[in-house]
PDB file of C-alpha atoms in Angstrom:
ATOM      1  CA  UNK V  14      90.800 111.210  91.290  1.00 44.00           C
ATOM      2  CA  UNK V  15      92.065 112.704  94.489  1.00 46.00           C
ATOM      3  CA  UNK V  16      93.250 110.933  97.582  1.00 50.00           C
ATOM      4  CA  UNK V  17      90.611 109.878 100.091  1.00 51.00           C
ATOM      5  CA  UNK V  18      90.958 111.682 103.388  1.00 53.00           C
ATOM      6  CA  UNK V  19      88.826 110.140 106.139  1.00 55.00           C
ATOM      7  CA  UNK V  20      86.892 112.420 108.395  1.00 53.00           C
ATOM      8  CA  UNK V  21      87.799 112.860 112.016  1.00 50.00           C
ATOM      9  CA  UNK V  22      87.519 109.708 114.169  1.00 52.00           C
ATOM     10  CA  UNK V  23      84.517 111.154 115.994  1.00 51.00           C
ATOM     11  CA  UNK V  24      82.352 110.919 112.864  1.00 64.00           C
ATOM     12  CA  UNK V  25      79.495 108.477 113.081  1.00 82.00           C
ATOM     13  CA  UNK V  26      80.180 106.382 110.006  1.00 85.00           C
ATOM     14  CA  UNK V  27      79.705 102.799 108.907  1.00 87.00           C
ATOM     15  CA  UNK V  28      82.027 101.479 106.207  1.00 88.00           C
ATOM     16  CA  UNK V  29      80.958  98.640 103.948  1.00 91.00           C
ATOM     17  CA  UNK V  30      83.034  96.434 101.693  1.00 90.00           C
ATOM     18  CA  UNK V  31      81.270  95.209  98.558  1.00 92.00           C
ATOM     19  CA  UNK V  32      82.476  91.923  97.100  1.00 87.00           C
ATOM     20  CA  UNK V  33      81.315  89.005  99.220  1.00 86.00           C
ATOM     21  CA  UNK V  34      79.636  91.204 101.823  1.00 91.00           C
ATOM     22  CA  UNK V  35      77.054  93.304  99.987  1.00 95.00           C
ATOM     23  CA  UNK V  36      76.838  91.043  96.917  1.00 94.00           C
ATOM     24  CA  UNK V  37      78.171  87.541  96.358  1.00 93.00           C
ATOM     25  CA  UNK V  38      80.238  88.367  93.298  1.00 88.00           C
ATOM     26  CA  UNK V  39      82.711  85.562  93.966  1.00 86.00           C
ATOM     27  CA  UNK V  40      80.490  82.461  93.623  1.00 91.00           C
ATOM     28  CA  UNK V  41      79.591  83.170  89.975  1.00 93.00           C
ATOM     29  CA  UNK V  42      83.302  83.395  89.126  1.00 89.00           C
ATOM     30  CA  UNK V  43      83.959  80.032  90.761  1.00 92.00           C
ATOM     31  CA  UNK V  44      80.863  78.413  89.245  1.00 95.00           C
ATOM     32  CA  UNK V  45      81.821  79.539  85.739  1.00 95.00           C
ATOM     33  CA  UNK V  46      85.311  78.105  86.057  1.00 95.00           C
ATOM     34  CA  UNK V  47      83.977  74.881  87.613  1.00 96.00           C
ATOM     35  CA  UNK V  48      81.796  74.352  84.528  1.00 96.00           C
ATOM     36  CA  UNK V  49      84.717  74.993  82.173  1.00 97.00           C
ATOM     37  CA  UNK V  50      86.981  72.610  84.080  1.00 97.00           C
ATOM     38  CA  UNK V  51      84.241  69.957  83.995  1.00 97.00           C
ATOM     39  CA  UNK V  52      84.091  70.265  80.188  1.00 96.00           C
ATOM     40  CA  UNK V  53      87.718  69.079  80.193  1.00 96.00           C
ATOM     41  CA  UNK V  54      87.150  66.353  82.783  1.00 96.00           C
ATOM     42  CA  UNK V  55      89.046  68.286  85.457  1.00 96.00           C
ATOM     43  CA  UNK V  56      88.207  69.261  88.996  1.00 95.00           C
ATOM     44  CA  UNK V  57      88.381  72.979  89.662  1.00 95.00           C
ATOM     45  CA  UNK V  58      91.281  73.833  92.056  1.00 93.00           C
ATOM     46  CA  UNK V  59      89.148  75.678  94.588  1.00 91.00           C
ATOM     47  CA  UNK V  60      91.674  76.036  97.406  1.00 88.00           C
ATOM     48  CA  UNK V  61      94.518  77.422  95.240  1.00 85.00           C
ATOM     49  CA  UNK V  62      91.991  79.723  93.560  1.00 84.00           C
ATOM     50  CA  UNK V  63      90.688  81.058  96.879  1.00 81.00           C
ATOM     51  CA  UNK V  64      94.193  81.592  98.243  1.00 79.00           C
ATOM     52  CA  UNK V  65      95.337  83.477  95.147  1.00 78.00           C
ATOM     53  CA  UNK V  66      92.219  85.346  94.047  1.00 72.00           C
ATOM     54  CA  UNK V  67      89.489  85.931  96.644  1.00 67.00           C
ATOM     55  CA  UNK V  68      89.982  89.193  98.500  1.00 62.00           C
ATOM     56  CA  UNK V  69      93.051  90.116  96.468  1.00 60.00           C
ATOM     57  CA  UNK V  70      93.170  93.258  94.380  1.00 51.00           C
ATOM     58  CA  UNK V  71      95.444  91.772  91.703  1.00 51.00           C
ATOM     59  CA  UNK V  72      94.884  88.063  91.273  1.00 62.00           C
ATOM     60  CA  UNK V  73      97.988  85.980  90.786  1.00 73.00           C
ATOM     61  CA  UNK V  74      96.389  82.708  89.681  1.00 81.00           C
ATOM     62  CA  UNK V  75      96.051  81.959  85.963  1.00 89.00           C
ATOM     63  CA  UNK V  76      92.905  79.846  86.011  1.00 92.00           C
ATOM     64  CA  UNK V  77      92.937  79.189  82.264  1.00 94.00           C
ATOM     65  CA  UNK V  78      96.671  78.460  82.189  1.00 93.00           C
ATOM     66  CA  UNK V  79      96.322  76.065  85.117  1.00 94.00           C
ATOM     67  CA  UNK V  80      93.618  74.156  83.215  1.00 96.00           C
ATOM     68  CA  UNK V  81      95.820  73.916  80.113  1.00 96.00           C
ATOM     69  CA  UNK V  82      98.648  72.534  82.244  1.00 94.00           C
ATOM     70  CA  UNK V  83      96.306  69.989  83.836  1.00 94.00           C
ATOM     71  CA  UNK V  84      95.030  68.657  80.498  1.00 95.00           C
ATOM     72  CA  UNK V  85      98.467  68.868  78.887  1.00 92.00           C
ATOM     73  CA  UNK V  86      97.214  70.628  75.786  1.00 90.00           C
ATOM     74  CA  UNK V  87      97.447  74.047  74.220  1.00 93.00           C
ATOM     75  CA  UNK V  88      94.081  75.675  74.839  1.00 95.00           C
ATOM     76  CA  UNK V  89      92.714  78.994  73.667  1.00 96.00           C
ATOM     77  CA  UNK V  90      93.283  80.749  76.987  1.00 95.00           C
ATOM     78  CA  UNK V  91      91.678  84.003  75.848  1.00 96.00           C
ATOM     79  CA  UNK V  92      88.522  82.140  74.799  1.00 97.00           C
ATOM     80  CA  UNK V  93      88.363  80.324  78.150  1.00 96.00           C
ATOM     81  CA  UNK V  94      88.743  83.589  80.052  1.00 94.00           C
ATOM     82  CA  UNK V  95      86.077  85.195  77.865  1.00 96.00           C
ATOM     83  CA  UNK V  96      83.696  82.286  78.484  1.00 96.00           C
ATOM     84  CA  UNK V  97      84.230  82.504  82.250  1.00 95.00           C
ATOM     85  CA  UNK V  98      83.790  86.287  82.236  1.00 93.00           C
ATOM     86  CA  UNK V  99      80.567  86.101  80.204  1.00 95.00           C
ATOM     87  CA  UNK V 100      79.121  83.564  82.639  1.00 96.00           C
ATOM     88  CA  UNK V 101      80.149  85.610  85.682  1.00 92.00           C
ATOM     89  CA  UNK V 102      78.737  88.877  84.329  1.00 92.00           C
ATOM     90  CA  UNK V 103      75.462  87.261  83.257  1.00 95.00           C
ATOM     91  CA  UNK V 104      74.878  85.733  86.692  1.00 95.00           C
ATOM     92  CA  UNK V 105      76.027  88.818  88.597  1.00 93.00           C
ATOM     93  CA  UNK V 106      73.614  90.997  86.612  1.00 93.00           C
ATOM     94  CA  UNK V 107      70.726  89.193  88.321  1.00 94.00           C
ATOM     95  CA  UNK V 108      72.026  88.981  91.880  1.00 94.00           C
ATOM     96  CA  UNK V 109      70.351  90.714  94.817  1.00 96.00           C
ATOM     97  CA  UNK V 110      72.090  92.121  97.862  1.00 96.00           C
ATOM     98  CA  UNK V 111      73.080  89.468 100.371  1.00 96.00           C
ATOM     99  CA  UNK V 112      70.640  88.757 103.224  1.00 96.00           C
ATOM    100  CA  UNK V 113      70.660  91.413 105.921  1.00 96.00           C
ATOM    101  CA  UNK V 114      72.373  94.139 103.876  1.00 96.00           C
ATOM    102  CA  UNK V 115      69.226  96.218 103.378  1.00 96.00           C
ATOM    103  CA  UNK V 116      68.361  95.854 107.067  1.00 96.00           C
ATOM    104  CA  UNK V 117      71.829  97.087 108.078  1.00 94.00           C
ATOM    105  CA  UNK V 118      71.470 100.067 105.758  1.00 95.00           C
ATOM    106  CA  UNK V 119      68.016 100.940 107.106  1.00 94.00           C
ATOM    107  CA  UNK V 120      69.263 100.651 110.686  1.00 94.00           C
ATOM    108  CA  UNK V 121      72.290 102.816 109.934  1.00 92.00           C
ATOM    109  CA  UNK V 122      70.066 105.498 108.409  1.00 91.00           C
ATOM    110  CA  UNK V 123      67.744 105.335 111.421  1.00 93.00           C
ATOM    111  CA  UNK V 124      70.750 105.802 113.735  1.00 92.00           C
ATOM    112  CA  UNK V 125      71.980 108.763 111.706  1.00 91.00           C
ATOM    113  CA  UNK V 126      75.155 107.027 110.570  1.00 92.00           C
ATOM    114  CA  UNK V 127      76.987 108.151 107.479  1.00 91.00           C
ATOM    115  CA  UNK V 128      77.438 105.177 105.122  1.00 93.00           C
ATOM    116  CA  UNK V 129      80.586 104.756 103.092  1.00 92.00           C
ATOM    117  CA  UNK V 130      81.670 102.066 100.662  1.00 92.00           C
ATOM    118  CA  UNK V 131      85.303 101.004 100.401  1.00 88.00           C
ATOM    119  CA  UNK V 132      86.247  98.482  97.746  1.00 89.00           C
ATOM    120  CA  UNK V 133      89.231  97.319  95.741  1.00 84.00           C
ATOM    121  CA  UNK V 134      86.891  97.088  92.754  1.00 86.00           C
ATOM    122  CA  UNK V 135      86.922  99.692  90.016  1.00 88.00           C
ATOM    123  CA  UNK V 136      84.510 102.637  90.080  1.00 92.00           C
ATOM    124  CA  UNK V 137      82.468 101.686  86.989  1.00 93.00           C
ATOM    125  CA  UNK V 138      81.964  98.118  88.162  1.00 90.00           C
ATOM    126  CA  UNK V 139      81.057  99.091  91.710  1.00 93.00           C
ATOM    127  CA  UNK V 140      78.721 101.934  90.725  1.00 94.00           C
ATOM    128  CA  UNK V 141      76.977  99.604  88.266  1.00 93.00           C
ATOM    129  CA  UNK V 142      76.319  96.938  90.875  1.00 94.00           C
ATOM    130  CA  UNK V 143      75.223  99.463  93.503  1.00 96.00           C
ATOM    131  CA  UNK V 144      72.838 100.946  90.929  1.00 95.00           C
ATOM    132  CA  UNK V 145      71.550  97.415  90.130  1.00 94.00           C
ATOM    133  CA  UNK V 146      70.852  96.866  93.842  1.00 96.00           C
ATOM    134  CA  UNK V 147      69.237 100.283  94.269  1.00 95.00           C
ATOM    135  CA  UNK V 148      71.924 101.247  96.808  1.00 96.00           C
ATOM    136  CA  UNK V 149      74.042 103.776  94.918  1.00 94.00           C
ATOM    137  CA  UNK V 150      72.533 106.774  96.711  1.00 94.00           C
ATOM    138  CA  UNK V 151      72.955 105.180 100.144  1.00 95.00           C
ATOM    139  CA  UNK V 152      76.746 105.530 100.198  1.00 93.00           C
ATOM    140  CA  UNK V 153      78.815 108.688 100.342  1.00 89.00           C
ATOM    141  CA  UNK V 154      81.692 108.490  99.866  1.00 90.00           C
ATOM    142  CA  UNK V 155      82.340 105.497  97.644  1.00 92.00           C
ATOM    143  CA  UNK V 156      86.069 104.781  97.732  1.00 91.00           C
ATOM    144  CA  UNK V 157      87.411 102.566  94.936  1.00 90.00           C
ATOM    145  CA  UNK V 158      90.778 101.363  93.678  1.00 86.00           C
ATOM    146  CA  UNK V 159      91.200 104.564  91.676  1.00 89.00           C
ATOM    147  CA  UNK V 160      90.922 106.690  94.811  1.00 88.00           C
ATOM    148  CA  UNK V 161      93.850 105.314  96.804  1.00 83.00           C
ATOM    149  CA  UNK V 162      97.583 104.725  96.390  1.00 81.00           C
ATOM    150  CA  UNK V 163      97.566 101.208  97.879  1.00 75.00           C
ATOM    151  CA  UNK V 164      94.500  99.078  97.353  1.00 74.00           C
ATOM    152  CA  UNK V 165      95.176  96.487 100.035  1.00 66.00           C
ATOM    153  CA  UNK V 166      98.167  95.501 102.057  1.00 59.00           C
ATOM    154  CA  UNK V 167      99.884  92.316 100.878  1.00 57.00           C
ATOM    155  CA  UNK V 168      98.998  89.084 102.638  1.00 53.00           C
ATOM    156  CA  UNK V 169     101.615  88.094 105.152  1.00 54.00           C
ATOM    157  CA  UNK V 170     100.516  84.535 105.865  1.00 51.00           C
ATOM    158  CA  UNK V 171      99.251  81.585 103.842  1.00 50.00           C
TER     159      UNK V 171
END
């Protein structure tokens, strides 16, 4: 894919982010891990998870490994990750757009704004969810992780 080159600043455009703003993709991930942790009698480490994962392009928190360390046992980490992923994908496949999103899109169209989507998610994932929501044709361009050199700047504070 080529580099994204934004149009001139005078363009009338509205840029949307996806995860957590158009669709709540993050809660199903947390809920799946909470259930797995509960199976082992552990409380899910929400704050460390949020700090290391939410809004980050490359997560640096090993949720399964952290659980194994907490219970002090060797666990099948791949199976835990697979279980969490299956839960997340199943729930996400039924989610609607967050409240107000469709109204913002309608208003933007009425005002003649060009709608763009910018996300650190991958193209296949993002296109699939936009198709699920019936919003794929509302955004042009759709800029994903494959379209840029740097997905997000690193966090500078904790």
